[in-house]
Amino acid sequence: GGLLFALYHTHGGYTSGWLSFWGSFPRVFFSFFMGVLLHQIWRTGRFVPPAFPAIIVLLAEIAICVITPPMHRTYYAAILFVGNPLLIYIAAHSTASGMLARFCKLIGDCSFALYVIHVPVIFTVEGVRFLLLGTDAATYQTNLGGWWISQPLSCVIAWYLTYHWDVPVRRKLMNRFVPRRSPSAR
């Protein structure tokens, strides 16, 4: 993944850049296996980061996102290779309680559905906006106006799909295909 990202970074990303296969595949490939590596390191307990609030790293990443970076590829690489793994690893060693713990569980449960659904929702909102404005495709510009609709809508759809589709289907499949252990086997 890192090799393909380096190729993308140095040679312009081919066809459509960050959203092309050459731009997105290395990003997803690297992130998945970095997650596996971080989980393995976390599980062994050999490396515990110094006490450092994860919220500081998160706020730093949010602040960086607000600024339009002059070198987009370098910015994306820094977030991908350094910021996100650091944030995930520090957060894995953090604990939450009460309402914050319930919120963390909610966003953790809904994260995959949100990952799957957000792009189709964004495209749908932008398509409806395009049709309502009646503009020419050559002059149409996206703006943050659609963001205020697509992001909350994506979160609501992800919540619904998680708790009204994924969880019940997974429960049925587990009951059907995963044998239960008898109390004496425990």
Tab-separated table of C-alpha atoms in Angstrom:
chain	number	residue	atom	x	y	z
A	1	GLY	CA	0.000	0.000	0.000
A	2	GLY	CA	2.809	2.399	0.892
A	3	LEU	CA	4.586	1.665	-2.387
A	4	LEU	CA	1.467	2.352	-4.439
A	5	PHE	CA	0.834	5.532	-2.460
A	6	ALA	CA	4.403	6.674	-3.169
A	7	LEU	CA	3.804	6.017	-6.876
A	8	TYR	CA	0.594	8.058	-6.729
A	9	HIS	CA	2.331	10.813	-4.788
A	10	THR	CA	5.226	11.193	-7.224
A	11	HIS	CA	3.484	10.600	-10.560
A	12	GLY	CA	0.296	12.627	-10.290
A	13	GLY	CA	-2.207	9.947	-9.388
A	14	TYR	CA	-3.113	8.838	-12.911
A	15	THR	CA	-6.653	9.380	-14.214
A	16	SER	CA	-8.689	11.036	-11.435
A	17	GLY	CA	-6.177	11.331	-8.605
A	18	TRP	CA	-7.166	10.617	-5.010
A	19	LEU	CA	-10.476	9.047	-6.055
A	20	SER	CA	-8.943	6.801	-8.722
A	21	PHE	CA	-7.864	3.214	-8.121
A	22	TRP	CA	-4.245	4.353	-7.921
A	23	GLY	CA	-5.098	6.974	-5.324
A	24	SER	CA	-7.667	5.127	-3.219
A	25	PHE	CA	-6.476	1.509	-3.273
A	26	PRO	CA	-3.158	2.199	-1.515
A	27	ARG	CA	-4.936	4.379	1.032
A	28	VAL	CA	-7.442	1.643	1.915
A	29	PHE	CA	-4.863	-1.162	1.666
A	30	PHE	CA	-2.416	0.640	3.946
A	31	SER	CA	-5.105	1.669	6.435
A	32	PHE	CA	-6.493	-1.854	6.750
A	33	PHE	CA	-3.140	-3.492	7.401
A	34	MET	CA	-2.026	-0.637	9.657
A	35	GLY	CA	-5.171	-1.346	11.702
A	36	VAL	CA	-4.239	-5.035	11.895
A	37	LEU	CA	-0.696	-4.125	12.993
A	38	LEU	CA	-1.927	-1.630	15.599
A	39	HIS	CA	-4.335	-4.217	16.978
A	40	GLN	CA	-1.555	-6.782	17.286
A	41	ILE	CA	0.729	-4.295	19.047
A	42	TRP	CA	-2.108	-3.190	21.341
A	43	ARG	CA	-3.060	-6.786	22.158
A	44	THR	CA	0.465	-7.736	23.226
A	45	GLY	CA	0.627	-4.736	25.558
A	46	ARG	CA	4.344	-4.320	24.863
A	47	PHE	CA	4.148	-0.709	23.781
A	48	VAL	CA	1.944	1.569	25.806
A	49	PRO	CA	2.046	5.194	24.690
A	50	PRO	CA	2.735	7.837	27.317
A	51	ALA	CA	-0.350	9.298	28.968
A	52	PHE	CA	-1.558	11.687	26.303
A	53	PRO	CA	-5.173	12.646	25.732
A	54	ALA	CA	-6.385	11.358	22.362
A	55	ILE	CA	-8.594	14.438	22.098
A	56	ILE	CA	-5.487	16.588	21.521
A	57	VAL	CA	-4.474	14.558	18.450
A	58	LEU	CA	-8.084	14.578	17.223
A	59	LEU	CA	-8.364	18.358	17.616
A	60	ALA	CA	-5.026	18.805	15.833
A	61	GLU	CA	-6.291	16.725	12.891
A	62	ILE	CA	-9.560	18.691	12.789
A	63	ALA	CA	-7.599	21.973	12.845
A	64	ILE	CA	-5.430	20.745	9.990
A	65	CYS	CA	-8.568	19.803	8.003
A	66	VAL	CA	-9.939	23.347	8.334
A	67	ILE	CA	-6.830	24.791	6.706
A	68	THR	CA	-6.579	24.271	2.961
A	69	PRO	CA	-3.149	22.709	2.668
A	70	PRO	CA	-0.848	24.069	-0.052
A	71	MET	CA	0.538	20.580	-0.720
A	72	HIS	CA	-2.494	18.286	-0.691
A	73	ARG	CA	-0.603	15.039	-1.264
A	74	THR	CA	1.900	15.720	1.503
A	75	TYR	CA	-0.955	16.641	3.827
A	76	TYR	CA	-2.873	13.451	2.991
A	77	ALA	CA	0.257	11.352	3.450
A	78	ALA	CA	0.957	12.918	6.862
A	79	ILE	CA	-2.594	12.262	8.041
A	80	LEU	CA	-2.656	8.743	6.585
A	81	PHE	CA	0.766	7.545	7.729
A	82	VAL	CA	1.225	9.493	10.973
A	83	GLY	CA	-1.883	11.269	12.259
A	84	ASN	CA	-4.502	8.537	11.982
A	85	PRO	CA	-2.358	5.663	13.306
A	86	LEU	CA	-1.229	7.850	16.218
A	87	LEU	CA	-4.801	8.866	16.997
A	88	ILE	CA	-6.058	5.270	16.815
A	89	TYR	CA	-3.252	3.894	18.980
A	90	ILE	CA	-3.577	6.558	21.662
A	91	ALA	CA	-7.371	6.209	21.652
A	92	ALA	CA	-7.049	2.414	22.013
A	93	HIS	CA	-5.249	3.029	25.305
A	94	SER	CA	-7.872	5.496	26.512
A	95	THR	CA	-10.984	4.712	28.484
A	96	ALA	CA	-14.356	6.376	28.468
A	97	SER	CA	-17.206	6.106	30.911
A	98	GLY	CA	-20.820	7.149	31.217
A	99	MET	CA	-22.357	9.067	28.363
A	100	LEU	CA	-19.043	9.340	26.491
A	101	ALA	CA	-18.674	5.526	26.555
A	102	ARG	CA	-22.194	5.128	25.140
A	103	PHE	CA	-21.434	7.688	22.425
A	104	CYS	CA	-18.161	5.895	21.565
A	105	LYS	CA	-20.027	2.581	21.291
A	106	LEU	CA	-22.657	4.195	19.036
A	107	ILE	CA	-20.130	5.688	16.623
A	108	GLY	CA	-18.066	2.499	16.675
A	109	ASP	CA	-21.144	0.407	15.868
A	110	CYS	CA	-22.205	2.731	13.037
A	111	SER	CA	-18.750	3.400	11.573
A	112	PHE	CA	-18.777	0.669	8.928
A	113	ALA	CA	-22.277	1.543	7.703
A	114	LEU	CA	-21.239	5.205	7.563
A	115	TYR	CA	-18.138	4.283	5.573
A	116	VAL	CA	-20.280	2.334	3.106
A	117	ILE	CA	-23.140	4.821	2.754
A	118	HIS	CA	-21.590	8.313	2.853
A	119	VAL	CA	-20.413	8.535	-0.770
A	120	PRO	CA	-23.750	7.415	-2.308
A	121	VAL	CA	-25.554	9.903	-0.051
A	122	ILE	CA	-23.192	12.727	-1.040
A	123	PHE	CA	-23.656	11.917	-4.745
A	124	THR	CA	-27.436	11.732	-4.330
A	125	VAL	CA	-27.629	15.064	-2.489
A	126	GLU	CA	-25.381	16.713	-5.075
A	127	GLY	CA	-27.448	15.158	-7.907
A	128	VAL	CA	-30.687	16.500	-6.445
A	129	ARG	CA	-29.046	19.901	-5.909
A	130	PHE	CA	-27.840	19.871	-9.524
A	131	LEU	CA	-31.365	19.066	-10.786
A	132	LEU	CA	-32.994	21.698	-8.576
A	133	LEU	CA	-30.562	24.416	-9.645
A	134	GLY	CA	-31.036	23.537	-13.303
A	135	THR	CA	-27.472	24.507	-14.114
A	136	ASP	CA	-25.292	23.319	-16.918
A	137	ALA	CA	-23.069	20.340	-16.080
A	138	ALA	CA	-20.015	22.194	-17.363
A	139	THR	CA	-20.539	25.118	-14.961
A	140	TYR	CA	-21.926	23.245	-11.933
A	141	GLN	CA	-19.882	23.684	-8.763
A	142	THR	CA	-20.251	21.739	-5.531
A	143	ASN	CA	-20.196	23.689	-2.296
A	144	LEU	CA	-20.542	23.105	1.421
A	145	GLY	CA	-24.322	23.673	1.225
A	146	GLY	CA	-24.813	20.016	0.343
A	147	TRP	CA	-22.495	18.978	3.182
A	148	TRP	CA	-24.976	20.213	5.794
A	149	ILE	CA	-27.563	17.846	4.337
A	150	SER	CA	-25.463	14.851	3.268
A	151	GLN	CA	-23.467	14.422	6.483
A	152	PRO	CA	-26.365	14.301	8.988
A	153	LEU	CA	-28.367	12.229	6.496
A	154	SER	CA	-25.455	9.781	6.169
A	155	CYS	CA	-25.264	9.454	9.960
A	156	VAL	CA	-29.002	8.779	10.279
A	157	ILE	CA	-28.961	6.207	7.467
A	158	ALA	CA	-25.857	4.529	8.956
A	159	TRP	CA	-27.563	4.326	12.371
A	160	TYR	CA	-30.701	2.841	10.821
A	161	LEU	CA	-28.806	0.304	8.721
A	162	THR	CA	-26.657	-0.742	11.680
A	163	TYR	CA	-29.417	-1.333	14.203
A	164	HIS	CA	-32.304	-2.307	11.909
A	165	TRP	CA	-30.434	-4.352	9.332
A	166	ASP	CA	-26.859	-5.347	10.204
A	167	VAL	CA	-27.316	-6.295	13.880
A	168	PRO	CA	-30.510	-8.361	13.377
A	169	VAL	CA	-29.145	-10.136	10.278
A	170	ARG	CA	-25.839	-10.859	11.994
A	171	ARG	CA	-27.685	-12.202	15.055
A	172	LYS	CA	-29.807	-14.525	12.883
A	173	LEU	CA	-26.746	-15.785	11.002
A	174	MET	CA	-24.859	-16.391	14.253
A	175	ASN	CA	-27.785	-18.334	15.708
A	176	ARG	CA	-28.094	-20.373	12.555
A	177	PHE	CA	-24.468	-21.139	11.682
A	178	VAL	CA	-22.337	-20.762	14.824
A	179	PRO	CA	-22.748	-23.658	17.229
A	180	ARG	CA	-23.339	-22.719	20.832
A	181	ARG	CA	-21.019	-24.068	23.489
A	182	SER	CA	-22.540	-26.102	26.235
A	183	PRO	CA	-22.118	-24.736	29.789
A	184	SER	CA	-19.730	-27.608	30.618
A	185	ALA	CA	-17.412	-26.666	27.713
A	186	ARG	CA	-16.748	-23.251	29.177
